[in-house]
Amino acid sequence: MAAYILRRLLLIIPTLFGIMVLNFVIVQAAPGGPVERVLAQLQGHDIGATARISGDASGETQSSSTNPASSPGGNTGSSKYRGAQGLDPDLVADLERQFGFDKPASERFWLMIRNYARFDFGDSFFRDRSVIDLVLDKMPVSISLGLWTTLLVYLISIPLGIRKAVSDGSHFDIWTSAAIIIGYAIPGFMFAVLLVVLFAGGSFLDWFPLRGLVSDDWDSLSWPMRIVDYFWHIALPILALVISSFAGLTMLTKNSFMDEIGKQYVLTARAKGLSENRVLYGHVFRNAMLIVVAGFPSAFVGILFGSSLLIEVIFSLDGLGLLGFEAAINRDYPVMFGTLYFFTLLGLLMNLVGDLMYVVIDPRIDFDSRR
């Protein structure tokens, strides 16, 4: 097992490197960038970037933006940046140096990888904070959504899937299948909008808050009231995520159990006179739940970083999904690549944890014996 773990850890390095290379090339080929964002602001054509120039460059930008066309040596020719016509070339060069674009793309990439290997993700271009601080600041929202959603999805889907497998073809199986079809067909953000309309001050009831993870006076509350306030705020977002996520796991559980129930060892156990519960939970459960339980780490990562963006927007929750979206819109490359590196590494490690859980659940599995 130690040799297998070592091989998987070593495989993470080229996998992570390849992902970073691919995304870096795509971003370089995409139109726009932080320099173009600032130039658009200077020309009065900003379309939503949150750019804020700091340090000495900020002073230069402010003074030059007052009348860019009249700057000494104003650039009236062509430029590789759209929006740079009429601006002082020295100003454009200062912006390039500030954002690191005075270096070739290959040099910037290797410098980024060297820093990321030391978990030095740098500072945001437009937020005047380090990437680490931004991630830590947004992490509680995303962890709350991901952790509680994953736990509830498993607590609902596993018993429901087992019941559907045992009573396959019954009325219970049919009407729960209808609920599962709805869960498949309607995306989570549509459920979120419906919950807002019904219960969060929309057209009907106003029972739940629509902003933030906790109330503004949370620090002044007692600990029992803090817990109540916390769950009061996350109830609707988690409900929307659970409704849109339970269907797949329920069907996976049902199909796993049905596949195991039809095997010879189950028929033998029944022939020996064992009770149905003993057969189901003493023999079938471990084999059927192998793929379901082992997928918990990957499911958590998927819900944590892949499913909550629109939920965060709808319920005004400032989490990692919203942070990544704003970074992409504003071309905040340190936040984009820093979070990509960290979360890709976390995802690869969680995949390894998922494989190891196979061994924990069923010790008969031995990865070292594979050829």
XYZ file of C-alpha atoms in Angstrom:
371
model
C 0.000 0.000 0.000
C 2.857 2.389 0.761
C 4.269 1.875 -2.738
C 0.855 2.566 -4.291
C 0.418 5.767 -2.268
C 3.903 6.925 -3.275
C 3.174 6.281 -6.959
C -0.082 8.212 -6.758
C 1.590 11.127 -4.992
C 4.319 11.242 -7.622
C 1.689 11.117 -10.376
C 0.080 14.234 -8.925
C 3.104 16.313 -9.976
C 2.858 15.823 -13.789
C -0.947 15.897 -13.635
C -0.996 19.205 -11.789
C 1.709 20.598 -14.059
C -0.246 19.631 -17.183
C -3.425 21.245 -15.878
C -1.567 24.464 -15.090
C 0.102 24.525 -18.530
C -3.184 23.975 -20.348
C -5.025 26.681 -18.429
C -2.124 29.118 -18.737
C -2.091 28.692 -22.530
C -5.865 29.141 -22.739
C -5.776 32.309 -20.639
C -2.918 33.738 -22.705
C -4.871 33.108 -25.898
C -8.081 34.635 -24.536
C -8.733 38.309 -25.383
C -8.381 40.911 -22.681
C -6.238 41.016 -19.590
C -5.455 43.131 -16.508
C -3.581 45.739 -18.576
C -6.537 46.113 -20.935
C -8.847 46.450 -17.940
C -6.897 49.369 -16.531
C -6.582 50.984 -19.952
C -10.338 50.719 -20.367
C -10.778 52.513 -17.055
C -8.402 55.247 -18.101
C -10.303 55.762 -21.308
C -13.635 55.758 -19.488
C -14.796 52.492 -21.008
C -14.555 50.232 -17.963
C -17.112 47.413 -18.117
C -17.019 46.258 -14.539
C -13.441 45.537 -13.587
C -12.599 46.247 -9.993
C -9.117 47.465 -10.856
C -7.313 49.573 -8.295
C -3.761 50.596 -9.020
C -1.588 50.738 -5.923
C 1.724 52.291 -5.033
C 3.551 54.762 -7.290
C 1.850 53.395 -10.364
C -1.446 54.546 -8.915
C -0.288 58.117 -8.862
C 0.972 57.899 -12.419
C -2.290 56.406 -13.571
C -4.396 59.029 -11.901
C -2.408 61.943 -13.292
C -2.159 60.483 -16.752
C -5.814 59.583 -16.946
C -6.834 63.201 -16.520
C -5.856 63.973 -20.075
C -4.203 60.908 -21.601
C -4.047 62.222 -25.124
C -2.012 65.234 -24.033
C 0.654 63.200 -22.229
C 4.220 63.822 -23.404
C 5.112 61.428 -26.119
C 1.485 60.381 -26.475
C 1.111 57.207 -28.440
C -0.890 57.792 -31.574
C 0.294 54.681 -33.361
C -0.659 51.081 -33.062
C -0.354 49.124 -29.837
C -0.730 45.488 -28.846
C -3.320 46.605 -26.285
C -6.743 47.717 -27.344
C -7.518 51.068 -25.782
C -3.862 52.159 -25.565
C -4.040 54.566 -28.517
C -3.376 58.114 -27.375
C -1.800 57.089 -24.075
C 1.785 57.679 -23.043
C 3.845 54.567 -23.941
C 5.695 54.966 -20.635
C 2.379 54.606 -18.788
C 1.585 51.423 -20.684
C 5.088 50.110 -19.915
C 4.597 50.897 -16.218
C 1.357 48.936 -16.220
C 3.098 46.007 -17.892
C 5.817 46.008 -15.238
C 3.263 46.248 -12.432
C 1.343 43.216 -13.692
C 4.472 41.330 -14.738
C 3.748 41.471 -18.455
C 7.149 42.950 -19.247
C 8.457 39.364 -19.159
C 7.868 36.673 -21.805
C 4.974 34.291 -21.180
C 7.289 31.326 -20.615
C 9.261 33.194 -17.966
C 6.066 34.265 -16.226
C 4.811 30.686 -16.207
C 7.954 29.205 -14.684
C 8.110 31.982 -12.088
C 4.483 31.258 -11.185
C 5.113 27.501 -10.864
C 8.204 28.078 -8.724
C 6.223 30.302 -6.360
C 3.231 27.953 -6.269
C 5.464 25.021 -5.376
C 6.224 26.966 -2.171
C 2.499 27.836 -1.810
C 3.292 31.480 -2.500
C 0.270 32.598 -4.512
C 1.081 36.308 -4.519
C -1.348 39.201 -4.229
C -4.540 39.972 -6.079
C -4.180 42.522 -8.876
C -7.300 44.446 -7.935
C -8.143 43.689 -4.294
C -4.954 44.793 -2.470
C -4.908 41.486 -0.537
C -2.984 38.260 -0.812
C -4.614 35.327 -2.557
C -4.266 33.203 0.584
C -6.122 35.791 2.673
C -8.902 36.011 0.097
C -9.323 32.238 -0.023
C -9.331 31.917 3.771
C -11.860 34.730 4.002
C -14.253 33.041 1.553
C -13.636 29.470 2.708
C -16.234 29.335 5.559
C -19.097 29.966 3.134
C -18.028 27.285 0.653
C -17.139 24.736 3.340
C -20.532 25.286 4.975
C -22.354 24.710 1.702
C -20.192 21.783 0.596
C -19.976 19.914 3.895
C -23.618 20.119 4.947
C -24.886 19.467 1.424
C -22.689 16.371 1.029
C -23.687 14.981 4.425
C -27.392 15.526 3.820
C -27.231 14.112 0.304
C -25.640 10.914 1.624
C -28.023 10.675 4.595
C -31.003 10.962 2.240
C -29.777 9.096 -0.837
C -28.385 5.938 0.782
C -31.510 4.939 2.770
C -33.723 5.992 -0.133
C -31.669 4.018 -2.643
C -31.717 0.909 -0.433
C -35.474 1.154 0.020
C -35.986 1.570 -3.718
C -33.795 -1.474 -4.437
C -35.647 -3.672 -1.929
C -39.079 -2.536 -3.157
C -38.222 -2.325 -6.856
C -41.372 -1.918 -8.956
C -43.598 -1.021 -6.007
C -45.690 2.134 -5.684
C -43.004 3.613 -3.419
C -40.354 3.016 -6.076
C -42.514 4.601 -8.766
C -43.436 7.816 -6.975
C -39.929 8.357 -5.602
C -38.619 7.881 -9.143
C -40.819 10.800 -10.165
C -39.132 12.959 -7.501
C -35.735 11.814 -8.743
C -36.628 12.738 -12.322
C -37.534 16.233 -11.132
C -34.218 16.453 -9.294
C -32.404 15.435 -12.469
C -34.354 17.756 -14.755
C -34.366 21.024 -12.823
C -31.014 22.707 -12.063
C -30.193 23.778 -8.541
C -30.361 27.496 -9.233
C -33.996 27.127 -10.362
C -34.843 25.511 -7.033
C -32.966 28.367 -5.356
C -35.049 30.988 -7.150
C -38.245 29.111 -6.228
C -37.228 28.974 -2.563
C -36.466 32.692 -2.574
C -39.876 33.462 -4.069
C -41.682 31.216 -1.577
C -39.786 31.675 1.687
C -37.317 34.594 1.530
C -39.395 37.703 0.986
C -40.473 36.996 -2.569
C -44.139 36.868 -3.436
C -45.242 34.802 -0.440
C -43.463 34.285 2.905
C -40.528 36.105 4.491
C -39.182 33.445 6.848
C -35.503 33.276 5.902
C -32.759 35.865 5.333
C -31.373 36.470 1.870
C -27.870 37.740 2.563
C -24.740 36.528 4.328
C -23.750 33.462 6.289
C -24.686 35.011 9.654
C -26.483 38.118 10.904
C -24.705 41.422 11.435
C -25.096 41.126 15.224
C -23.824 37.533 15.307
C -20.876 38.397 17.591
C -23.227 39.751 20.270
C -25.403 36.625 20.325
C -25.076 33.759 22.786
C -23.588 30.510 21.457
C -26.963 28.705 21.172
C -28.386 31.656 19.274
C -25.287 31.807 17.057
C -25.861 28.201 16.036
C -29.530 28.893 15.337
C -28.654 32.023 13.349
C -26.040 30.134 11.297
C -28.454 27.359 10.277
C -31.194 29.922 9.675
C -29.023 31.596 7.033
C -27.805 28.461 5.253
C -31.085 26.502 5.314
C -32.373 27.597 1.896
C -29.029 27.441 0.008
C -28.342 23.936 1.321
C -31.901 22.818 0.564
C -31.521 23.995 -3.045
C -28.224 22.120 -3.416
C -29.561 18.949 -1.788
C -32.644 18.833 -4.018
C -30.494 19.121 -7.135
C -27.816 16.652 -5.954
C -29.560 13.685 -4.322
C -30.944 12.098 -7.501
C -27.708 10.718 -8.941
C -26.476 9.199 -5.684
C -29.884 7.656 -4.985
C -29.922 5.842 -8.322
C -26.291 4.767 -7.878
C -27.165 3.255 -4.496
C -30.248 1.514 -5.857
C -28.422 0.037 -8.848
C -25.507 -1.127 -6.666
C -27.846 -2.924 -4.267
C -29.907 -4.480 -7.041
C -26.758 -5.750 -8.691
C -25.577 -7.359 -5.451
C -29.003 -8.763 -4.477
C -29.072 -10.876 -7.609
C -25.720 -12.577 -6.943
C -25.238 -16.172 -5.864
C -23.964 -15.465 -2.339
C -27.212 -13.657 -1.518
C -29.277 -16.629 -2.702
C -27.081 -18.918 -0.603
C -27.513 -16.740 2.497
C -31.279 -16.771 2.068
C -31.247 -20.536 1.559
C -29.506 -20.899 4.913
C -32.500 -19.255 6.583
C -30.956 -15.858 7.385
C -33.395 -13.026 7.924
C -33.830 -10.449 5.176
C -32.243 -7.713 7.293
C -29.263 -9.968 8.063
C -28.830 -10.717 4.370
C -29.263 -7.092 3.341
C -27.122 -5.359 5.951
C -24.772 -8.182 6.923
C -23.800 -9.345 3.434
C -25.040 -7.012 0.719
C -24.395 -3.651 2.355
C -20.580 -3.718 2.400
C -20.253 -4.786 -1.233
C -22.996 -2.514 -2.537
C -21.799 0.548 -0.624
C -18.190 0.231 -1.735
C -18.459 2.551 -4.723
C -20.933 4.859 -2.974
C -19.005 5.539 0.233
C -15.605 5.604 -1.465
C -16.842 8.441 -3.666
C -17.532 10.717 -0.682
C -14.283 12.770 -0.925
C -14.750 13.436 -4.640
C -18.427 14.277 -4.114
C -17.519 16.766 -1.391
C -14.945 18.490 -3.599
C -17.398 18.590 -6.493
C -20.131 20.199 -4.423
C -17.664 22.483 -2.651
C -16.098 23.998 -5.772
C -18.352 23.138 -8.664
C -21.990 23.495 -7.696
C -22.339 26.586 -5.543
C -21.532 29.565 -7.809
C -25.086 30.446 -8.802
C -26.349 29.531 -5.332
C -23.877 31.991 -3.819
C -25.012 34.691 -6.243
C -28.737 34.102 -5.640
C -28.420 34.065 -1.840
C -25.703 36.778 -1.694
C -23.126 34.449 -0.139
C -19.569 35.632 -0.673
C -17.793 32.295 -1.147
C -15.119 30.713 -3.324
C -17.419 30.263 -6.306
C -18.164 33.968 -6.460
C -14.489 34.779 -5.860
C -13.424 32.659 -8.840
C -16.128 34.122 -11.067
C -15.151 37.708 -10.250
C -11.471 36.868 -10.756
C -12.213 35.527 -14.233
C -14.323 38.549 -15.160
C -11.728 41.016 -13.867
C -8.760 39.037 -15.274
C -7.299 38.805 -11.782
C -4.687 36.216 -12.769
C -3.115 35.611 -9.324
C -6.524 34.703 -7.883
C -7.462 32.636 -10.946
C -4.291 30.561 -11.096
C -3.699 30.460 -7.342
C -7.136 29.021 -6.608
C -6.879 26.697 -9.628
C -3.570 25.307 -8.350
C -4.742 24.872 -4.777
C -8.112 23.311 -5.561
C -6.741 21.054 -8.294
C -4.146 19.780 -5.840
C -6.874 19.285 -3.238
C -9.031 17.418 -5.755
C -6.187 15.082 -6.733
C -5.460 14.344 -3.075
C -9.158 13.676 -2.434
C -9.186 11.195 -5.319
C -6.344 9.364 -3.601
C -8.277 9.410 -0.329
C -11.259 7.971 -2.176
C -9.141 5.073 -3.462
C -7.812 4.398 0.026
C -11.354 4.306 1.355
C -11.975 1.279 -0.858
C -9.388 -0.579 1.235
C -10.871 0.685 4.495
C -14.356 -0.474 3.503
C -13.254 -3.774 1.976
C -9.807 -5.037 3.137
C -9.878 -7.671 0.386
C -8.946 -4.937 -2.108
C -5.199 -4.680 -2.567
C -3.873 -2.064 -4.966
C -0.318 -3.365 -4.587
C -1.294 -6.644 -6.239
C -2.392 -4.922 -9.456
C -0.187 -5.272 -12.518
